[in-house]
Backbone as JSON, one array per atom type, in Angstrom:
{
  "sequence": "MDKMRIGTVSDLHIDRNKWIFDEGETTLSILVTMLKEKAVDVLLIAGDISNHYLESHAFIEELMNESGIVVKFVPGNHDYWAKDHEVTDSHKINQFFNKQEYSLIGKPYELNRDWVVVGTPGWYDYGYGNHEKYTEAQFEKKKYGFASWNDLHFVDWHQKDREVSKEMLDQLYKDLESVKDKNIILMTHVATHEAFVVPLPHRIYDFANAFLGAKSYESVYKDFESIKYSIMGHVHFRKVISEEDRTFISPCLGSSKHWRDKRLRNQLERSIVTFDI",
  "N": [[96.05, 111.83, 62.7], [98.53, 112.68, 65.08], [100.18, 110.39, 67.26], [99.86, 110.27, 70.82], [101.71, 110.0, 73.78], [100.97, 108.66, 76.88], [101.91, 108.82, 80.22], [101.92, 107.12, 83.37], [101.91, 107.16, 86.91], [102.15, 106.55, 90.45], [101.91, 107.17, 94.03], [104.46, 108.21, 95.0], [105.63, 109.16, 97.35], [107.64, 111.03, 98.32], [108.78, 112.14, 100.58], [109.11, 110.17, 102.43], [110.37, 107.89, 101.53], [113.4, 105.97, 101.27], [115.74, 105.88, 99.18], [118.38, 104.59, 97.04], [120.66, 106.71, 95.55], [122.57, 107.91, 92.77], [125.4, 110.15, 92.7], [124.34, 113.49, 92.88], [121.8, 112.92, 91.95], [118.23, 113.19, 92.24], [114.85, 112.51, 93.32], [113.19, 114.0, 91.65], [114.93, 114.65, 89.46], [115.53, 112.14, 88.39], [113.01, 111.21, 87.65], [112.26, 113.14, 85.72], [114.23, 112.67, 83.77], [113.56, 110.04, 83.02], [111.0, 110.4, 81.95], [111.58, 111.86, 79.69], [113.2, 110.03, 78.31], [111.31, 108.06, 77.78], [109.67, 109.41, 76.13], [107.31, 110.71, 76.96], [104.28, 112.46, 76.72], [102.17, 113.46, 78.27], [101.82, 113.34, 81.74], [100.24, 111.42, 84.2], [99.48, 111.52, 87.55], [98.56, 109.57, 90.16], [98.09, 110.36, 92.87], [99.3, 110.67, 96.35], [101.92, 111.99, 96.63], [103.34, 113.2, 98.71], [103.43, 113.74, 102.32], [102.61, 116.28, 102.85], [100.75, 118.92, 101.78], [101.73, 121.22, 100.51], [104.31, 120.51, 99.82], [103.81, 118.45, 98.02], [102.5, 119.95, 96.05], [104.58, 121.74, 95.29], [106.39, 119.93, 94.2], [105.04, 119.0, 91.91], [104.85, 121.39, 90.44], [107.59, 121.95, 89.98], [108.22, 119.67, 88.54], [106.67, 119.99, 86.2], [107.9, 122.3, 85.19], [110.58, 121.46, 84.8], [110.37, 119.23, 83.12], [108.8, 120.06, 81.02], [106.38, 119.08, 80.17], [102.82, 118.31, 80.19], [101.27, 117.84, 83.3], [98.96, 116.02, 85.15], [96.94, 115.59, 88.05], [95.57, 113.81, 90.82], [94.79, 114.13, 94.24], [96.06, 111.98, 96.84], [95.29, 110.08, 99.86], [97.45, 110.61, 101.6], [98.38, 113.07, 100.69], [96.53, 114.72, 101.79], [97.13, 114.72, 104.44], [97.5, 116.14, 107.71], [99.96, 116.42, 109.27], [102.41, 117.66, 109.49], [101.9, 120.33, 109.4], [99.66, 123.16, 109.92], [97.11, 123.11, 108.85], [94.3, 121.66, 109.39], [91.79, 121.04, 108.46], [90.55, 119.03, 106.09], [89.03, 119.7, 103.89], [89.89, 122.25, 103.21], [92.46, 121.81, 102.26], [91.79, 120.26, 100.1], [90.39, 122.14, 98.56], [92.51, 123.84, 97.96], [94.12, 122.22, 96.26], [92.26, 121.78, 94.19], [92.1, 124.23, 92.93], [94.3, 124.41, 91.36], [96.21, 124.36, 88.29], [96.87, 121.8, 87.47], [94.87, 120.2, 88.43], [92.16, 117.87, 88.14], [89.58, 117.87, 89.03], [86.32, 118.58, 88.43], [87.22, 119.56, 86.08], [87.67, 118.14, 83.44], [90.28, 117.01, 81.27], [91.03, 117.68, 78.02], [92.72, 115.74, 75.77], [92.97, 115.4, 73.05], [90.84, 115.65, 70.13], [89.5, 113.3, 70.45], [90.06, 112.05, 72.87], [90.0, 112.21, 76.47], [90.89, 113.12, 79.84], [89.64, 112.23, 82.97], [89.19, 112.78, 86.42], [89.31, 111.96, 89.96], [90.09, 112.13, 93.45], [88.75, 110.21, 94.88], [87.34, 108.38, 97.6], [87.58, 106.05, 100.26], [84.99, 103.63, 100.79], [84.47, 101.53, 102.43], [83.61, 99.32, 101.11], [85.07, 97.13, 100.15], [85.86, 95.75, 102.35], [85.54, 93.06, 104.79], [82.4, 92.41, 105.43], [81.01, 90.52, 106.74], [82.45, 89.98, 108.92], [83.08, 92.39, 110.16], [81.48, 95.37, 111.33], [79.93, 98.38, 109.99], [80.25, 100.42, 111.84], [82.55, 99.6, 113.18], [84.45, 99.79, 111.15], [84.37, 102.55, 110.8], [85.65, 103.47, 113.08], [88.27, 102.95, 112.55], [90.17, 101.4, 113.82], [92.2, 98.63, 114.59], [92.63, 96.09, 116.57], [95.52, 96.73, 118.35], [96.39, 98.52, 116.56], [95.94, 101.23, 114.15], [94.28, 102.82, 111.38], [96.08, 105.23, 109.73], [94.93, 107.57, 108.7], [92.99, 108.22, 110.47], [94.21, 109.81, 112.37], [95.34, 111.92, 110.96], [93.76, 112.99, 108.92], [90.91, 114.97, 108.42], [87.76, 115.33, 107.59], [85.49, 116.26, 108.73], [83.28, 114.8, 108.34], [81.6, 111.69, 107.7], [83.35, 108.91, 106.3], [82.04, 107.58, 104.19], [80.27, 109.49, 103.34], [81.97, 111.45, 102.31], [83.09, 109.94, 100.27], [80.84, 109.5, 98.64], [80.19, 112.15, 97.85], [82.42, 112.79, 96.3], [82.12, 110.87, 94.32], [79.71, 111.69, 93.18], [80.51, 114.14, 92.01], [82.33, 113.11, 90.2], [80.62, 111.71, 88.47], [79.28, 113.86, 87.27], [81.4, 115.03, 85.87], [82.16, 112.95, 84.15], [79.81, 112.62, 82.67], [79.81, 114.96, 81.23], [81.65, 114.56, 79.24], [81.11, 112.24, 77.9], [80.97, 111.45, 75.28], [83.46, 111.09, 74.33], [86.54, 109.15, 74.22], [87.58, 107.94, 77.31], [90.0, 108.44, 79.82], [90.22, 107.42, 82.99], [91.13, 108.53, 86.21], [91.81, 107.72, 89.51], [92.61, 107.9, 93.03], [92.09, 105.93, 95.0], [91.42, 102.36, 94.94], [89.25, 100.94, 92.49], [88.33, 98.58, 91.62], [87.87, 95.16, 92.17], [90.0, 93.46, 91.73], [92.2, 94.84, 92.48], [92.49, 95.03, 95.17], [93.15, 93.22, 98.24], [92.64, 89.72, 98.11], [89.98, 88.16, 99.87], [89.08, 85.61, 102.3], [91.27, 87.21, 104.73], [93.58, 87.58, 107.29], [94.4, 90.15, 108.15], [93.55, 91.92, 106.11], [90.83, 91.55, 105.92], [89.85, 93.54, 107.46], [91.47, 95.82, 106.72], [91.12, 96.13, 103.95], [88.87, 97.67, 103.7], [89.68, 100.26, 103.56], [91.07, 100.57, 101.27], [89.8, 100.97, 98.87], [86.96, 102.02, 96.8], [84.13, 100.55, 96.44], [81.65, 101.26, 95.45], [82.22, 102.89, 93.32], [82.56, 101.29, 91.16], [80.37, 101.33, 89.59], [80.65, 103.24, 87.6], [81.88, 102.07, 85.44], [79.99, 100.51, 84.22], [78.13, 102.42, 83.55], [79.44, 104.18, 81.88], [80.64, 103.34, 79.12], [82.61, 104.35, 77.59], [84.9, 104.68, 79.05], [88.1, 103.84, 78.71], [90.6, 103.44, 79.79], [91.63, 102.92, 83.14], [93.11, 104.31, 85.83], [94.69, 103.82, 88.91], [95.85, 104.25, 92.31], [97.39, 103.94, 95.54], [97.36, 101.27, 96.62], [99.87, 100.21, 96.66], [100.98, 98.16, 95.13], [101.89, 96.81, 91.91], [100.17, 96.55, 88.89], [98.58, 95.49, 85.9], [95.68, 94.97, 84.15], [93.43, 93.69, 81.67], [90.12, 94.0, 80.48], [88.03, 93.02, 78.13], [87.71, 95.76, 76.08], [88.91, 97.51, 77.83], [91.38, 98.83, 80.01], [92.98, 98.39, 83.09], [95.05, 99.99, 85.42], [97.57, 99.95, 87.85], [100.01, 101.87, 88.82], [101.99, 101.97, 90.96], [104.67, 103.35, 92.76], [105.2, 103.16, 95.48], [106.38, 102.09, 98.74], [109.77, 102.31, 99.75], [110.59, 100.41, 101.55], [109.31, 98.13, 100.84], [110.63, 96.9, 98.79], [113.4, 94.96, 97.69], [115.4, 95.88, 96.02], [116.82, 98.93, 96.21], [117.34, 101.01, 94.53], [116.2, 103.91, 93.14], [115.81, 104.5, 90.42], [115.55, 102.0, 89.2], [113.21, 101.01, 90.42], [111.32, 102.92, 89.7], [111.32, 102.47, 86.97], [110.02, 100.06, 86.9], [107.57, 100.81, 87.78], [106.35, 103.01, 86.37], [103.91, 103.26, 83.88], [103.25, 103.33, 80.48], [101.26, 104.33, 77.65], [99.98, 104.58, 74.33], [97.84, 106.85, 72.63]],
  "CA": [[96.35, 112.49, 63.98], [99.74, 112.17, 65.7], [99.99, 109.66, 68.51], [100.26, 110.92, 72.06], [102.1, 108.99, 74.78], [100.53, 108.95, 78.24], [102.64, 108.15, 81.3], [101.18, 107.05, 84.63], [102.66, 106.74, 88.1], [101.42, 106.86, 91.68], [102.49, 106.85, 95.33], [105.89, 108.5, 95.02], [106.02, 109.31, 98.76], [108.99, 111.58, 98.21], [109.31, 112.54, 101.89], [109.22, 109.01, 103.32], [111.18, 106.81, 100.96], [114.86, 105.98, 101.41], [116.26, 105.22, 97.99], [119.79, 104.75, 96.69], [120.85, 107.64, 94.44], [123.92, 108.27, 92.35], [125.74, 111.52, 93.08], [123.63, 114.53, 92.17], [120.44, 112.52, 91.59], [117.1, 113.38, 93.14], [113.63, 111.9, 92.78], [112.74, 114.83, 90.53], [115.81, 114.55, 88.29], [115.39, 110.8, 87.81], [111.7, 111.14, 87.0], [112.32, 113.97, 84.51], [115.05, 111.95, 82.79], [112.82, 108.89, 82.51], [109.9, 110.87, 81.11], [112.17, 112.23, 78.4], [113.62, 108.78, 77.66], [110.12, 107.34, 77.34], [108.96, 110.31, 75.23], [105.97, 110.92, 77.51], [103.69, 113.77, 76.41], [101.34, 113.86, 79.41], [102.0, 112.45, 82.88], [99.13, 111.36, 85.14], [99.94, 111.08, 88.87], [97.35, 109.16, 90.89], [98.08, 110.65, 94.3], [100.32, 110.34, 97.35], [103.27, 112.48, 96.37], [104.0, 113.4, 99.99], [102.54, 113.92, 103.47], [102.42, 117.72, 103.06], [100.14, 119.37, 100.54], [102.56, 122.21, 99.84], [105.44, 119.79, 99.23], [103.27, 117.78, 96.82], [102.27, 121.0, 95.06], [105.87, 122.24, 94.79], [106.98, 118.89, 93.36], [104.36, 119.02, 90.61], [105.26, 122.62, 89.74], [108.97, 121.75, 89.51], [108.19, 118.62, 87.52], [106.19, 120.58, 84.96], [108.91, 123.23, 84.69], [111.79, 120.75, 84.37], [110.09, 118.27, 82.04], [108.15, 120.73, 79.91], [105.18, 118.35, 79.72], [101.61, 118.49, 80.98], [101.09, 116.91, 84.42], [97.65, 116.07, 85.78], [97.1, 114.98, 89.37], [94.51, 113.75, 91.83], [95.44, 113.88, 95.52], [95.83, 110.76, 97.6], [95.01, 110.34, 101.27], [98.62, 111.21, 102.23], [98.46, 114.49, 100.31], [95.61, 115.45, 102.67], [97.54, 114.6, 105.84], [97.88, 117.32, 108.49], [100.92, 115.91, 110.26], [103.56, 118.56, 109.6], [101.46, 121.71, 109.18], [98.56, 123.55, 110.79], [95.81, 123.07, 108.17], [93.71, 120.38, 109.8], [90.53, 120.82, 107.74], [90.89, 118.4, 104.81], [88.34, 120.41, 102.81], [90.72, 123.39, 102.8], [93.53, 121.26, 101.42], [91.14, 119.85, 98.84], [90.13, 123.36, 97.8], [93.8, 124.31, 97.44], [94.48, 121.4, 95.1], [91.29, 121.93, 93.11], [92.32, 125.51, 92.26], [95.54, 124.38, 90.59], [96.14, 124.03, 86.86], [97.01, 120.35, 87.27], [93.73, 119.49, 89.0], [91.15, 117.34, 87.22], [88.28, 117.88, 89.67], [85.46, 119.54, 87.75], [87.93, 120.08, 84.91], [88.21, 117.1, 82.55], [91.33, 117.57, 80.41], [90.98, 117.14, 76.66], [94.03, 115.44, 75.19], [92.76, 115.74, 71.63], [89.39, 115.67, 69.88], [88.9, 111.99, 70.72], [90.42, 111.52, 74.19], [89.92, 113.13, 77.59], [91.21, 112.56, 81.16], [88.72, 112.62, 84.04], [89.76, 112.26, 87.65], [88.89, 112.28, 91.32], [90.83, 111.35, 94.43], [87.95, 109.11, 95.41], [87.57, 108.11, 99.02], [87.14, 104.68, 100.55], [83.6, 103.51, 101.26], [84.45, 100.29, 103.2], [82.93, 98.29, 100.33], [85.91, 95.95, 99.91], [86.14, 95.07, 103.62], [84.74, 91.87, 105.08], [81.24, 92.87, 106.18], [80.52, 89.42, 107.58], [83.3, 89.95, 110.12], [83.13, 93.71, 110.79], [80.35, 96.26, 111.08], [80.3, 99.71, 109.51], [80.72, 101.19, 112.99], [83.94, 99.2, 113.44], [85.28, 100.4, 110.11], [84.42, 103.99, 111.04], [86.61, 103.75, 114.15], [89.6, 102.82, 111.94], [91.1, 100.77, 114.77], [92.28, 97.19, 114.43], [93.45, 95.64, 117.68], [96.33, 97.81, 118.89], [96.79, 99.36, 115.44], [94.88, 102.07, 113.6], [94.52, 103.38, 110.04], [96.65, 106.52, 110.09], [94.06, 108.68, 108.34], [92.25, 108.57, 111.68], [94.95, 110.83, 113.11], [95.9, 113.0, 110.14], [92.79, 113.5, 107.96], [89.66, 115.33, 109.08], [86.77, 115.91, 106.68], [84.32, 116.64, 109.51], [82.19, 113.99, 107.78], [81.88, 110.26, 107.64], [84.07, 108.53, 105.08], [81.14, 107.22, 103.11], [79.7, 110.74, 102.83], [83.01, 112.04, 101.46], [83.18, 109.08, 99.1], [79.68, 109.76, 97.76], [80.31, 113.48, 97.26], [83.42, 112.71, 95.23], [81.53, 110.08, 93.24], [78.72, 112.54, 92.51], [81.25, 115.06, 91.15], [82.89, 112.32, 89.11], [79.56, 111.44, 87.5], [79.06, 115.09, 86.51], [82.52, 115.21, 84.95], [82.07, 111.91, 83.12], [78.65, 112.91, 81.83], [80.11, 116.1, 80.36], [82.57, 114.16, 78.16], [80.84, 110.82, 77.65], [81.07, 111.16, 73.86], [84.87, 110.89, 74.01], [87.23, 108.07, 74.9], [87.91, 108.49, 78.62], [90.99, 107.9, 80.74], [89.78, 107.73, 84.35], [92.17, 108.41, 87.23], [91.44, 107.86, 90.92], [93.66, 107.42, 93.93], [91.68, 104.65, 95.6], [91.08, 101.26, 94.03], [87.85, 100.91, 92.06], [88.14, 97.27, 90.99], [88.19, 94.18, 93.2], [91.28, 92.82, 91.45], [93.28, 95.7, 92.97], [92.58, 94.94, 96.62], [93.64, 91.9, 98.66], [91.58, 88.71, 98.15], [89.51, 87.76, 101.19], [89.42, 86.11, 103.64], [92.67, 87.49, 105.05], [93.6, 87.93, 108.71], [94.54, 91.6, 108.32], [92.83, 92.71, 105.12], [89.4, 91.53, 106.18], [89.59, 94.89, 107.97], [92.19, 96.89, 106.02], [90.57, 96.34, 102.61], [87.83, 98.69, 103.76], [90.29, 101.57, 103.34], [91.87, 100.53, 100.05], [89.07, 101.32, 97.66], [85.55, 102.44, 96.84], [83.4, 99.58, 95.62], [80.53, 101.95, 94.79], [82.7, 103.54, 92.09], [82.52, 100.32, 90.06], [79.2, 101.62, 88.75], [80.99, 104.09, 86.45], [82.3, 101.25, 84.31], [78.77, 100.09, 83.56], [77.39, 103.58, 83.07], [80.23, 104.9, 80.88], [81.44, 102.37, 78.36], [83.71, 105.05, 76.92], [86.13, 104.61, 79.86], [88.99, 102.85, 78.08], [91.7, 103.2, 80.74], [91.35, 103.31, 84.51], [94.36, 104.35, 86.58], [94.46, 103.96, 90.35], [97.05, 104.07, 93.13], [97.02, 103.67, 96.92], [97.5, 99.91, 97.14], [101.32, 99.94, 96.74], [101.52, 97.12, 94.26], [101.83, 97.17, 90.5], [99.35, 95.57, 88.19], [97.85, 95.92, 84.72], [94.8, 93.93, 83.64], [92.51, 94.13, 80.62], [88.82, 93.35, 80.39], [87.5, 93.42, 76.82], [88.48, 96.88, 75.51], [89.24, 98.44, 78.91], [92.61, 98.47, 80.7], [93.1, 98.9, 84.45], [96.47, 100.15, 85.69], [98.05, 100.42, 89.15], [101.43, 102.14, 88.59], [102.49, 102.48, 92.24], [106.05, 103.21, 93.23], [105.03, 102.6, 96.82], [107.35, 102.35, 99.79], [111.08, 101.69, 99.54], [110.76, 99.26, 102.44], [108.67, 96.97, 100.24], [111.42, 96.37, 97.68], [114.8, 94.66, 97.99], [116.21, 96.79, 95.21], [116.57, 100.27, 96.73], [117.7, 102.04, 93.55], [114.95, 104.52, 92.69], [115.64, 104.4, 88.97], [115.06, 100.66, 88.87], [111.84, 100.85, 90.87], [110.48, 103.75, 88.84], [111.21, 101.77, 85.68], [109.02, 99.0, 87.08], [106.29, 101.41, 88.2], [105.73, 103.85, 85.34], [103.24, 102.58, 82.78], [102.93, 104.22, 79.38], [100.47, 103.81, 76.55], [99.77, 105.56, 73.26], [96.46, 107.02, 72.16]],
  "C": [[97.6, 111.85, 64.59], [99.4, 111.44, 66.99], [100.48, 110.5, 69.69], [100.59, 109.85, 73.07], [101.74, 109.48, 76.17], [101.4, 108.16, 79.2], [101.82, 108.18, 82.57], [102.1, 106.58, 85.74], [101.87, 107.17, 89.33], [102.29, 106.57, 92.89], [104.01, 107.01, 95.35], [106.43, 108.64, 96.44], [107.43, 109.87, 98.9], [109.61, 111.93, 99.56], [109.51, 111.37, 102.84], [110.22, 107.98, 102.83], [112.67, 107.05, 101.13], [115.46, 105.18, 100.26], [117.76, 105.42, 97.86], [119.87, 105.64, 95.45], [122.32, 107.67, 94.05], [124.14, 109.74, 92.71], [124.98, 112.53, 92.21], [122.2, 114.19, 91.79], [119.44, 112.91, 92.67], [115.91, 112.64, 92.54], [113.16, 112.67, 91.55], [113.61, 114.62, 89.3], [115.68, 113.19, 87.61], [114.07, 110.7, 87.05], [111.7, 111.95, 85.7], [113.1, 113.26, 83.42], [114.28, 110.79, 82.18], [111.66, 109.31, 81.62], [110.41, 111.26, 79.72], [112.6, 110.99, 77.63], [112.43, 108.03, 77.08], [109.25, 108.18, 76.4], [107.5, 110.51, 75.66], [105.5, 112.34, 77.19], [102.88, 114.33, 77.57], [101.55, 112.84, 80.52], [100.79, 112.57, 83.81], [99.64, 110.76, 86.45], [98.71, 110.82, 89.74], [97.51, 109.25, 92.4], [99.27, 110.18, 95.11], [101.73, 110.7, 96.91], [104.02, 112.64, 97.68], [102.95, 113.51, 101.09], [102.24, 115.39, 103.75], [101.93, 118.32, 101.75], [101.0, 120.38, 99.79], [103.79, 121.57, 99.2], [104.99, 119.05, 97.97], [103.07, 118.8, 95.7], [103.58, 121.49, 94.44], [106.53, 121.22, 93.87], [106.35, 118.89, 91.97], [104.79, 120.23, 89.79], [106.67, 122.48, 89.17], [109.01, 120.72, 88.39], [107.71, 119.17, 86.18], [107.23, 121.51, 84.35], [110.11, 122.51, 84.11], [111.55, 119.84, 83.17], [109.5, 118.94, 80.81], [106.91, 120.03, 79.4], [104.01, 118.68, 80.64], [101.57, 117.42, 82.08], [99.69, 117.12, 84.98], [97.68, 115.17, 87.02], [95.77, 114.91, 90.09], [95.18, 113.43, 93.16], [95.12, 112.49, 96.06], [95.6, 111.08, 99.07], [96.21, 110.98, 101.97], [98.78, 112.69, 101.88], [97.54, 115.35, 101.16], [96.08, 115.47, 104.13], [97.89, 115.95, 106.44], [98.77, 116.84, 109.63], [102.02, 116.92, 110.53], [103.19, 120.01, 109.31], [100.17, 121.94, 109.96], [97.18, 123.47, 110.14], [95.18, 121.71, 108.44], [92.4, 120.06, 109.11], [90.87, 120.29, 106.34], [90.2, 119.09, 103.64], [89.18, 121.59, 102.31], [91.88, 122.94, 101.92], [92.97, 120.85, 100.07], [90.87, 121.06, 97.95], [91.41, 123.92, 97.2], [94.18, 123.53, 96.19], [93.56, 121.67, 93.92], [91.45, 123.23, 92.33], [93.5, 125.46, 91.28], [95.3, 123.94, 89.14], [96.14, 122.52, 86.63], [95.83, 119.54, 87.79], [92.77, 119.01, 87.91], [89.73, 117.47, 87.77], [87.4, 118.98, 89.06], [86.06, 120.1, 86.48], [88.51, 118.94, 84.07], [89.18, 117.73, 81.55], [91.3, 116.89, 79.05], [92.39, 116.97, 76.1], [94.05, 115.76, 73.7], [91.26, 115.64, 71.38], [88.7, 114.36, 70.23], [89.08, 111.51, 72.16], [90.39, 112.61, 75.25], [90.31, 112.38, 78.87], [90.23, 113.12, 82.18], [89.26, 112.02, 85.33], [89.09, 112.73, 88.92], [89.82, 111.55, 92.27], [90.08, 110.07, 94.76], [88.23, 108.99, 96.91], [86.96, 106.77, 99.35], [85.75, 104.67, 101.17], [83.37, 102.22, 102.04], [83.93, 99.1, 102.4], [83.74, 97.02, 100.12], [86.31, 95.24, 101.2], [85.24, 93.85, 103.79], [83.59, 92.25, 106.01], [80.57, 91.75, 106.96], [81.26, 89.39, 108.91], [83.26, 91.27, 110.89], [81.89, 94.52, 110.42], [80.86, 97.6, 110.54], [80.84, 100.57, 110.65], [82.16, 100.85, 113.34], [84.88, 99.8, 112.39], [85.44, 101.9, 110.37], [85.43, 104.36, 112.12], [88.06, 103.67, 113.65], [90.64, 102.22, 112.9], [91.01, 99.26, 114.64], [93.21, 96.66, 115.52], [94.18, 96.83, 118.3], [96.78, 98.79, 117.79], [95.62, 100.23, 115.0], [95.29, 102.5, 112.2], [94.91, 104.83, 110.24], [95.81, 107.73, 109.68], [93.21, 109.13, 109.53], [92.89, 109.76, 112.39], [95.26, 112.07, 112.28], [94.96, 113.56, 109.09], [91.5, 113.8, 108.7], [88.75, 116.06, 108.11], [85.58, 116.49, 107.44], [83.07, 115.94, 108.97], [82.58, 112.52, 107.89], [82.53, 109.94, 106.3], [83.13, 108.26, 103.92], [80.44, 108.45, 102.54], [80.7, 111.43, 101.9], [83.11, 111.27, 100.16], [82.06, 109.37, 98.12], [79.76, 111.13, 97.11], [81.31, 113.48, 96.11], [82.88, 111.93, 94.04], [80.5, 110.9, 92.47], [79.4, 113.52, 91.57], [81.83, 114.32, 89.95], [81.83, 112.03, 88.05], [79.27, 112.68, 86.65], [80.16, 115.27, 85.46], [82.47, 114.18, 83.82], [80.93, 112.19, 82.15], [78.97, 114.01, 80.82], [81.0, 115.72, 79.18], [82.32, 112.73, 77.69], [80.94, 110.44, 76.17], [82.51, 110.95, 73.41], [85.39, 109.61, 74.67], [87.82, 108.63, 76.19], [89.05, 107.7, 79.28], [90.57, 108.35, 82.13], [90.96, 107.57, 85.3], [91.58, 108.66, 88.61], [92.66, 107.52, 91.76], [93.29, 106.05, 94.48], [91.35, 103.61, 94.53], [89.59, 101.27, 93.73], [87.52, 99.6, 91.35], [88.64, 96.23, 91.99], [89.51, 93.47, 92.97], [92.46, 93.61, 92.01], [93.27, 95.86, 94.49], [92.96, 93.5, 96.96], [92.48, 90.9, 98.7], [91.25, 88.31, 99.59], [89.04, 86.32, 101.17], [90.94, 86.28, 103.83], [92.68, 88.06, 106.47], [93.63, 89.44, 108.93], [93.61, 92.36, 107.38], [91.32, 92.5, 105.13], [88.96, 92.9, 106.69], [90.19, 95.96, 107.06], [91.68, 97.14, 104.61], [89.52, 97.44, 102.57], [88.37, 100.06, 103.38], [91.14, 101.63, 102.07], [91.11, 101.02, 98.82], [87.64, 101.73, 97.91], [84.77, 101.55, 95.88], [82.25, 100.24, 94.86], [80.94, 102.6, 93.48], [82.71, 102.58, 90.91], [81.37, 100.62, 89.1], [79.57, 102.45, 87.52], [81.37, 103.26, 85.23], [81.09, 100.71, 83.53], [78.07, 101.27, 82.89], [78.13, 104.36, 81.98], [81.18, 103.93, 80.17], [82.63, 103.02, 77.69], [84.95, 105.17, 77.79], [86.98, 103.48, 79.31], [90.19, 102.5, 78.95], [91.26, 103.67, 82.11], [92.64, 103.17, 85.32], [94.04, 104.56, 88.04], [95.75, 103.7, 91.11], [96.71, 103.46, 94.47], [97.44, 102.3, 97.45], [98.96, 99.45, 97.23], [101.74, 98.63, 96.1], [101.23, 97.5, 92.83], [101.08, 96.1, 89.74], [98.7, 96.24, 86.99], [96.98, 94.75, 84.28], [93.89, 94.53, 82.57], [91.24, 93.31, 80.68], [88.14, 93.87, 79.14], [88.32, 94.6, 76.3], [88.82, 97.93, 76.55], [90.46, 97.91, 79.67], [92.67, 99.16, 82.06], [94.57, 98.88, 84.85], [96.69, 100.63, 87.12], [99.55, 100.62, 89.04], [102.14, 102.67, 89.84], [104.0, 102.28, 92.39], [106.03, 102.61, 94.63], [106.17, 102.94, 97.76], [108.66, 101.62, 99.51], [111.27, 100.46, 100.42], [110.15, 97.98, 101.86], [109.56, 96.24, 99.24], [112.86, 96.1, 98.11], [115.74, 95.6, 97.27], [115.86, 98.22, 95.61], [117.0, 101.37, 95.77], [116.41, 102.6, 92.95], [114.75, 104.35, 91.2], [115.06, 103.05, 88.58], [113.6, 100.48, 89.27], [110.88, 101.74, 90.08], [110.28, 103.1, 87.47], [110.14, 100.69, 85.75], [107.64, 99.55, 87.4], [105.6, 102.17, 87.07], [105.15, 102.99, 84.23], [102.9, 103.62, 81.72], [102.04, 103.53, 78.36], [100.22, 104.94, 75.56], [98.29, 105.64, 72.91], [96.48, 107.69, 70.8]]
}
């Protein structure tokens, strides 16, 4: 069987970042060029393309057309934001994404007879926060001193976060169960491993860690040994770790303000992670 090269990236934030471009370059053109240079067959994007669901959708469509490769996507919290449009019900945005060809929700994607991609946005369940310092009620308010977690203002599920998190986890279990006989590449937006959030105690992240990941999702690694790769975004740092025969990847581009080098090509080179199956 011929090898297939998988590319992974997350947190492009195309509408917020201020990168240095050469004349005629765009985020799309640079990404397409790099995918061709790296001979990527399938690209997995782990959320947070933009703050507007239609802009994120249009970017994926253009990316597939320009690159000629398969792109699979799970939305991130920013893709659900209702900051620059009138759709304030996050469920409606979720339904829009789930109808698309690139969606993985309820639609595991078979790469070949041995490998499959399964995905969910995931939603934070406060599990990685410091529960000795803060109560669940405090996490639910999403307010820290004079600051607040921006999802408070721009995302509205009409449910508690932990309810949304559990519903997504339940769907993920159904999808994993349906393909458990294959080697699985799992993709989420939120962190699902403690190594991908900030070590505690920490003055700020005792609180903020609650919104970085879903600790309850760790159960899938025990229940489905066939998960060989786990891709996640959201945390805006880059990391790859291996545990026995499983590899965890955070391929975040993140925010341009985090990096001294403002050339997008250089930062994408450091963000994109590829592997062959």
